[in-house]
Tab-separated table of C-alpha atoms in Angstrom:
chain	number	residue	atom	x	y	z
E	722	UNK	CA	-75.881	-49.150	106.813
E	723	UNK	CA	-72.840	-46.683	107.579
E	724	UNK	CA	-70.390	-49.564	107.262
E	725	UNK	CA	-71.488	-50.160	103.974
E	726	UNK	CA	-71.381	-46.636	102.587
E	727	UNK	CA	-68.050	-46.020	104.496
E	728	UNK	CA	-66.367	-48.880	102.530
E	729	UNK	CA	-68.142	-48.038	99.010
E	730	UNK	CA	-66.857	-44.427	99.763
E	731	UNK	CA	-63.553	-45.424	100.961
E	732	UNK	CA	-63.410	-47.553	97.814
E	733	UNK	CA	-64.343	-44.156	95.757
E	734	UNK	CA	-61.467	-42.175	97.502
E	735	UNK	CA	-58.795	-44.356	96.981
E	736	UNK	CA	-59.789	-45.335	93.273
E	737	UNK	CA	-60.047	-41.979	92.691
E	738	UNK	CA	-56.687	-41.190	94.524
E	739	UNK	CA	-54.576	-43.845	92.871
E	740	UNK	CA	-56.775	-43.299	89.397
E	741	UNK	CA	-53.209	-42.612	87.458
E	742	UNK	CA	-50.811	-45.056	89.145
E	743	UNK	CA	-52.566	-48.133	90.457
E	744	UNK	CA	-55.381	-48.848	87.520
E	745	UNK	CA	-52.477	-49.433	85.064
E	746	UNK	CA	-51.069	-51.578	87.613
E	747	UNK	CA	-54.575	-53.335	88.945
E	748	UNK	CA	-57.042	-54.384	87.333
E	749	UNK	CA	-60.066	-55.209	89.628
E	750	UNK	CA	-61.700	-57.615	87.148
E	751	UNK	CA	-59.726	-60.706	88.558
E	752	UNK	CA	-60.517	-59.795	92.477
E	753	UNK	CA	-63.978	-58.864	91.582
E	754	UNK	CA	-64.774	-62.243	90.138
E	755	UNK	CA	-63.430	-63.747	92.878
E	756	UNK	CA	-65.004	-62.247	95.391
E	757	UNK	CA	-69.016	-62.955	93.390
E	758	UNK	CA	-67.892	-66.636	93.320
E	759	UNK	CA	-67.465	-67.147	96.716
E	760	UNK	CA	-70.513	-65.082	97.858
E	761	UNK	CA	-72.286	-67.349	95.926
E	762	UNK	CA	-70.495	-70.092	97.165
E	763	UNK	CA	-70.990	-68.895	100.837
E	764	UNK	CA	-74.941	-68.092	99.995
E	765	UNK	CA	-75.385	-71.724	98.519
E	766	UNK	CA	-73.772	-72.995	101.889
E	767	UNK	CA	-75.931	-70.935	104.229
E	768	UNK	CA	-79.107	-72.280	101.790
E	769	UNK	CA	-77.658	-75.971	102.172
E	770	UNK	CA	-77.801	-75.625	106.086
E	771	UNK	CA	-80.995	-74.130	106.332
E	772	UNK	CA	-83.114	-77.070	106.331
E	773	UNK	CA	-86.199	-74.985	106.783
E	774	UNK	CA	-85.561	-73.373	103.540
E	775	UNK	CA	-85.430	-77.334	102.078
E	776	UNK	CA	-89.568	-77.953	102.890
E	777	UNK	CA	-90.330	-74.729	100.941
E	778	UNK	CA	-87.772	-74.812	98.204
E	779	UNK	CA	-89.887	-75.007	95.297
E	780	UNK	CA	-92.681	-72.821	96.571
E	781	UNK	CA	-90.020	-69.540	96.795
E	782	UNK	CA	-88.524	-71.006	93.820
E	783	UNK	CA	-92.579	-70.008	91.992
E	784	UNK	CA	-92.762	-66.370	94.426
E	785	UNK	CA	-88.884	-65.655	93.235
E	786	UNK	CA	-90.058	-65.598	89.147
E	787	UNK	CA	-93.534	-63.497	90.034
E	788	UNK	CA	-90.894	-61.234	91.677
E	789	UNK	CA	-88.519	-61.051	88.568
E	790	UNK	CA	-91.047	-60.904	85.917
E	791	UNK	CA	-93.410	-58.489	88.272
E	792	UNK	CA	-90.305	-56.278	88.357
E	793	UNK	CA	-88.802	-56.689	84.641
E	794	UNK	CA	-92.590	-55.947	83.621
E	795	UNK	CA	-92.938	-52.778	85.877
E	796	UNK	CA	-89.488	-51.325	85.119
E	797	UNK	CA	-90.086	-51.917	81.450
E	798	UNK	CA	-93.890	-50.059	81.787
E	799	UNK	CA	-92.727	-46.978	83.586
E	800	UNK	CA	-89.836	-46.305	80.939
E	801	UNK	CA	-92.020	-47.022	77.873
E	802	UNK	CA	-94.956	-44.464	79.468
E	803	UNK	CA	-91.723	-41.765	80.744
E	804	UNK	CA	-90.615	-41.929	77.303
E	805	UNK	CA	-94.134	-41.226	75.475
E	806	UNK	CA	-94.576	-38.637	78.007
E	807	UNK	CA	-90.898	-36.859	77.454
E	808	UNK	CA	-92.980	-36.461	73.946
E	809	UNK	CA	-89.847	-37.740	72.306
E	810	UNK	CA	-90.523	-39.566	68.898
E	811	UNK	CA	-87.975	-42.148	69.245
E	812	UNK	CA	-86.219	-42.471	72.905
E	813	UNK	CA	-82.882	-43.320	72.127
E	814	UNK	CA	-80.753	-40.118	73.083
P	381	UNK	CA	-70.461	-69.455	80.846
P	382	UNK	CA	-70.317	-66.756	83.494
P	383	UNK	CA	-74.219	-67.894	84.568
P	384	UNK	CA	-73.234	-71.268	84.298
P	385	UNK	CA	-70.178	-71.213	86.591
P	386	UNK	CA	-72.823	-69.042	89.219
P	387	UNK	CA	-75.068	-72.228	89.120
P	388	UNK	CA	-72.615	-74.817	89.618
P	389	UNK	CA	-70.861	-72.808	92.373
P	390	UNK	CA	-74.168	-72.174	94.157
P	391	UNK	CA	-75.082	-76.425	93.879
P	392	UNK	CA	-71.756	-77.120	95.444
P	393	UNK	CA	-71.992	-74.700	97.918
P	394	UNK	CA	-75.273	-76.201	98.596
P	395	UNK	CA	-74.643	-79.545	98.817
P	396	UNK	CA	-71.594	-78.620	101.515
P	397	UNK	CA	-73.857	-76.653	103.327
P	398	UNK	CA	-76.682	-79.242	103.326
P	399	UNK	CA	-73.611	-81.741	104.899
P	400	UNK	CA	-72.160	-79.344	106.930
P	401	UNK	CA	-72.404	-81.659	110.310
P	402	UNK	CA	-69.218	-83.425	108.325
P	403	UNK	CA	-67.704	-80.052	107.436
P	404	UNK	CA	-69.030	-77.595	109.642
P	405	UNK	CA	-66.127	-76.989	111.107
P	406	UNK	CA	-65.505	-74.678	108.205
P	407	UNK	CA	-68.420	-73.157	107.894
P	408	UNK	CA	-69.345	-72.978	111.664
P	409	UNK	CA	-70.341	-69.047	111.128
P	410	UNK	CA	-71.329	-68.222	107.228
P	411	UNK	CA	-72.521	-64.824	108.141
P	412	UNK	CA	-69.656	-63.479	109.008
P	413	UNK	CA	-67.804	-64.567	106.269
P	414	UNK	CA	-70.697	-63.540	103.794
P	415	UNK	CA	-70.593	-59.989	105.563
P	416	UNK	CA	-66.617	-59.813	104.695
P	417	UNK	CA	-66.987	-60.746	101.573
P	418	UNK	CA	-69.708	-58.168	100.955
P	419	UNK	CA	-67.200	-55.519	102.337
P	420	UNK	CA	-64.852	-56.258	99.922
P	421	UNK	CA	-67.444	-55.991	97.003
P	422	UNK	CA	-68.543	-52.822	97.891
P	423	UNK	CA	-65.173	-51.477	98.386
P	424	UNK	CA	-64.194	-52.530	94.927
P	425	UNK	CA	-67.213	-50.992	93.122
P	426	UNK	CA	-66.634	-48.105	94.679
P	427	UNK	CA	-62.670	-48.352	93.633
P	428	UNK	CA	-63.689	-48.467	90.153
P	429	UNK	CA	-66.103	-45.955	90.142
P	430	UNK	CA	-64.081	-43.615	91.520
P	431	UNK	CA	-61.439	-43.975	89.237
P	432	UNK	CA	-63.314	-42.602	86.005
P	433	UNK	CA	-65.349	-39.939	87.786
P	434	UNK	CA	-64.814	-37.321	85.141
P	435	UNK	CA	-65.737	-39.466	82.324
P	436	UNK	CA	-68.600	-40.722	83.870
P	437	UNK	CA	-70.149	-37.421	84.351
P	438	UNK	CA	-69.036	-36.035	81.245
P	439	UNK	CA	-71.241	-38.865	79.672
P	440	UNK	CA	-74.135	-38.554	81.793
P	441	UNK	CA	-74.484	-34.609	81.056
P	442	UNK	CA	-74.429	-35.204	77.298
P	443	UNK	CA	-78.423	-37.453	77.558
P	444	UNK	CA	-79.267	-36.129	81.258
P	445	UNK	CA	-83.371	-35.949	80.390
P	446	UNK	CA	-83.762	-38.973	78.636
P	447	UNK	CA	-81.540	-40.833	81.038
P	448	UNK	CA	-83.090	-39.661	84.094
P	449	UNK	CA	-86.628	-40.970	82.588
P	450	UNK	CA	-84.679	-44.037	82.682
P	451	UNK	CA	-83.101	-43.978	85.930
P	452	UNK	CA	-86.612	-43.146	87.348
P	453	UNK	CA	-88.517	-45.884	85.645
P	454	UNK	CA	-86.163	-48.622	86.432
P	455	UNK	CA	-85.724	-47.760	90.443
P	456	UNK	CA	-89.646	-47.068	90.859
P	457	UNK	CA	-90.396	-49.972	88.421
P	458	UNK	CA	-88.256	-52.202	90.346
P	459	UNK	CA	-89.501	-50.988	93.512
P	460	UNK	CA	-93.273	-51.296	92.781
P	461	UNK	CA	-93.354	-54.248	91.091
P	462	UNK	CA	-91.800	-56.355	94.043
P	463	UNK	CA	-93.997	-54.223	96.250
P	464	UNK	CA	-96.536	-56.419	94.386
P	465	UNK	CA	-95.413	-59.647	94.152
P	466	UNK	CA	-95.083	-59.082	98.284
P	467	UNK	CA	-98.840	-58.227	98.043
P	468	UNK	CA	-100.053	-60.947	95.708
P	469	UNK	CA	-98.012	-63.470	98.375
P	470	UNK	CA	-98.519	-61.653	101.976
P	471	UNK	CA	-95.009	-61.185	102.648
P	472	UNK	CA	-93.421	-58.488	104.565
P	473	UNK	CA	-93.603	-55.651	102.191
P	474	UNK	CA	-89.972	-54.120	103.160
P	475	UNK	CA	-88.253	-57.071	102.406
P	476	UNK	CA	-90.389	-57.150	98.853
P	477	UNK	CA	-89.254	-53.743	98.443
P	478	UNK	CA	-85.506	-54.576	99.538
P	479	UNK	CA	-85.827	-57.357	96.587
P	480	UNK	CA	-86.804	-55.000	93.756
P	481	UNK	CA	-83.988	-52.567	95.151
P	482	UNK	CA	-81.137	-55.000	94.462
P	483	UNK	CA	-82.141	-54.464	90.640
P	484	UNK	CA	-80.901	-57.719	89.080
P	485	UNK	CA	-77.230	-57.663	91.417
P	486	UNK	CA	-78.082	-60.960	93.069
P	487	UNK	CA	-74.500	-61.492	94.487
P	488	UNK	CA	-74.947	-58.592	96.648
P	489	UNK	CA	-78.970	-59.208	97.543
P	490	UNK	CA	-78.930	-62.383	98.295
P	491	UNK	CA	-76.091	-61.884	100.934
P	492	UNK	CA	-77.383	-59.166	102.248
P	493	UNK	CA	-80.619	-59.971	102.844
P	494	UNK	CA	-79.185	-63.561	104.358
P	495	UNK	CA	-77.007	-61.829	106.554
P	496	UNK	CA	-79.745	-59.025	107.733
P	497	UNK	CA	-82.796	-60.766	107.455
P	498	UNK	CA	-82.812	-64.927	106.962
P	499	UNK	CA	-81.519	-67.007	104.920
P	500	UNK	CA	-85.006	-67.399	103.059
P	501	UNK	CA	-85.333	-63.943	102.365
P	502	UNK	CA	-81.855	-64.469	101.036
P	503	UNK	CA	-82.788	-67.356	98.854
P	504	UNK	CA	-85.752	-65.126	96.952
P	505	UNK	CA	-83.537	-62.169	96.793
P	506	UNK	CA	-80.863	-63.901	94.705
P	507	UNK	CA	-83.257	-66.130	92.773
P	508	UNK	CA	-85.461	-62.842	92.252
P	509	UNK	CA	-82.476	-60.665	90.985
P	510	UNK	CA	-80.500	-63.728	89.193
P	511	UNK	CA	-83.883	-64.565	86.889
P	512	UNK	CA	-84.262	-60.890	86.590
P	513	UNK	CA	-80.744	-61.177	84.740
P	514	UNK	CA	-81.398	-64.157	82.785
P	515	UNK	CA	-85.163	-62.905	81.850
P	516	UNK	CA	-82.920	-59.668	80.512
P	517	UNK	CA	-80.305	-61.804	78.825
P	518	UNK	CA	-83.135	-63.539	77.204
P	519	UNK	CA	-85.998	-61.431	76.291
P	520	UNK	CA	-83.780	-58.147	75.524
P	521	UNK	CA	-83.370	-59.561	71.878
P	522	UNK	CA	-87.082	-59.830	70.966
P	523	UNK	CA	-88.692	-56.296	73.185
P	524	UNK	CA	-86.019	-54.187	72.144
P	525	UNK	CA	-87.306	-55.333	68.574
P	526	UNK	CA	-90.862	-54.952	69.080
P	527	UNK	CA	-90.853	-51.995	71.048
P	528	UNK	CA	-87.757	-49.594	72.182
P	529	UNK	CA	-84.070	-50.562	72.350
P	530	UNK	CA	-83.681	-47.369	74.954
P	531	UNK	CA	-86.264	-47.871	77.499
P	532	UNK	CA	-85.975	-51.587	77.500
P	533	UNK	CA	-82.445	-50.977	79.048
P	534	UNK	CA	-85.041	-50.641	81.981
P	535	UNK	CA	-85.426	-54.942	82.050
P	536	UNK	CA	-81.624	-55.233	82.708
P	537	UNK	CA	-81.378	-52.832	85.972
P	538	UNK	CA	-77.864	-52.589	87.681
P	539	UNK	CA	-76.966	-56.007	85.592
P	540	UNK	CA	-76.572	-53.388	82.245
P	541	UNK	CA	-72.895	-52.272	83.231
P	542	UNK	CA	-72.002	-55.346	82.696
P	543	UNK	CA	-73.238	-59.107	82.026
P	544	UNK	CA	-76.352	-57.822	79.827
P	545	UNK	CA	-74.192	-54.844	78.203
P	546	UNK	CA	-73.060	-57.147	75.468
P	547	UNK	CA	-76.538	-58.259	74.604
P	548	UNK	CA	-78.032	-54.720	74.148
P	549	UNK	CA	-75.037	-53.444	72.347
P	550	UNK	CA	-75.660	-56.104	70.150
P	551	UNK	CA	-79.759	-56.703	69.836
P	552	UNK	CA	-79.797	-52.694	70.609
P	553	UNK	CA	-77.229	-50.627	69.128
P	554	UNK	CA	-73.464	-49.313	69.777
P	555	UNK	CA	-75.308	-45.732	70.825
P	556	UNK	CA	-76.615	-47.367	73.686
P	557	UNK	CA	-73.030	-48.516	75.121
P	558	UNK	CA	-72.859	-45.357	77.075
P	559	UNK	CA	-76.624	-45.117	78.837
P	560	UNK	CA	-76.927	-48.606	79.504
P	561	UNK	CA	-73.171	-48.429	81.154
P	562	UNK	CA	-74.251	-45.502	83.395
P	563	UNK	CA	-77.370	-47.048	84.089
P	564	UNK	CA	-76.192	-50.096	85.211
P	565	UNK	CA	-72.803	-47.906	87.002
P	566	UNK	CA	-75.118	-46.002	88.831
P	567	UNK	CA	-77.328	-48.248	90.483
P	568	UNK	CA	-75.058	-50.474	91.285
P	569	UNK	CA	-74.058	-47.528	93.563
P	570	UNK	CA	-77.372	-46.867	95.031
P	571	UNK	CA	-78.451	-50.570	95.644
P	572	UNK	CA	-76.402	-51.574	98.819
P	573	UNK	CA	-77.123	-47.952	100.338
P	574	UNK	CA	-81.197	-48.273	98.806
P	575	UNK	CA	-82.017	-52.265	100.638
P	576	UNK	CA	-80.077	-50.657	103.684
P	577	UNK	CA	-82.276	-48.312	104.023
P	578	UNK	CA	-86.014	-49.571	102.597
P	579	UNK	CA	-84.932	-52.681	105.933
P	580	UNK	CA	-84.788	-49.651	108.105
P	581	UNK	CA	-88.278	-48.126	107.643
């Protein structure tokens, strides 16, 4: 867990370091989309090799949308009943 | 396009992986090379991040109640709901939990769970978290219509900083640019740190 803090913080540091100099320079767009395409290159490799994973494909395909639609749907309750309850008429700031 | 180019990438990586006794040479030892990449992710998140910090809290002063309603809905929301999906299919209910805490970034759950726990927990957290941005992209148009363009900046989770940011600016409105930025901003921030520690309990 450390690891991963330590390198979201050292990323903080030096953006926030090199804010004036390097941004004009960099643009993180480019790396950034590199770097999703080949995790999900790498995580559709490690899922092609796992040949366990293969026999139950389809049946954590069905649990995977109950998970996304349990979680859209729960997200989506809470901040409709927070905003009634922030006795707001309309919730938009 | 974006979404399509993730689907393509993810068959071909598939179908190498599935022959990898012709290739594995290459890809003898994935999780290493899925725990560098994450590195560099994280690093660059936190790069850009940290290069606005002034505007970013400026913003976030100017709506702090309503947007911490928001903040609190979506992580709790998130949380909860995969809590029970876990329940309703008898899985282990930290790795349900760590599921709902990626909140729709499915390049960094999936990984990560791959890497900590196995590769079929990895599997449902980035087909979990890459519907959850697709069921966003999709149904943002009509409940932001029916109901509230704010809260249902909620659906989108982390994924509202950037790939759903042009659909609620344009099915929600141009006043929503900054909240659903933050929104997404900030728990993109939390989520590593969040699954990190709900697979530590």
């Amino acid at each position: 867990m450390f690891i991963y803090i330590l390198f979201l913080f050292t990323g903080f540091i030096v953006g926030f370091v090199s804010k004036n100099w390097l941004k004009k320079k960099f643009s993180i767009d480019k790396p950034l989309t590199i770097i999703v395409y080949t995790l999900i290159f790498l995580i559709g490799v490690a899922m092609g090799k796992d040949h366990e994973l293969h026999s139950n494909f389809f049946s954590l395909g069905v649990e995977s949308i109950v998970f996304a639609f349990s979680t859209v749907t729960a997200s989506l309750f809470l901040a409709f009943v927070l905003c009634r309850f922030s006795r707001r008429s309309r919730c938009s700031p | 396009m974006f979404t399509l180019n993730v689907l393509i990438i993810l068959v071909v990586g598939g179908f190498i992986g599935y022959y990898s006794p012709l290739l594995g040479f290459f890809f003898s030892d994935i999780n290493l090379a899925i725990e560098l990449a994450i590195y560099a992710l994280i690093f660059l998140v936190g790069f850009e991040v940290g290069g606005s910090p002034r505007r970013l809290s400026e913003r976030l002063a100017e709506n702090s109640v309503q947007f911490t309603l928001l903040m609190v809905s979506t992580v709790t929301g998130s949380i909860v709901g995969s809590l029970m999906a876990g329940f309703l299919f008898n899985l282990d209910l930290t790795v349900s939990a760590a599921i709902g805490a990626g909140f729709g970034w499915y390049s960094l759950t999936g990984p990560l769970l791959t890497r900590l726990i196995s590769v079929k927990a990895g599997y449902m957290g980035f087909l979990a978290n890459f519907l959850r941005e697709i069921m966003t992209m999709t149904l943002y148009p009509y409940i932001s219509r029916k109901t509230d363009p704010f809260s249902a900046i909620s659906m989108g989770g982390a994924t509202t900083m950037d790939t759903t940011l042009p659909i609620i600016l344009k099915f929600g409105s141009r006043e929503l640019a900054l909240p659903a930025f933050l929104h997404g901003a900030l728990l993109t921030m939390a989520a590593p740190s969040l699954i990190m520690f709900i697979l530590s309990l």
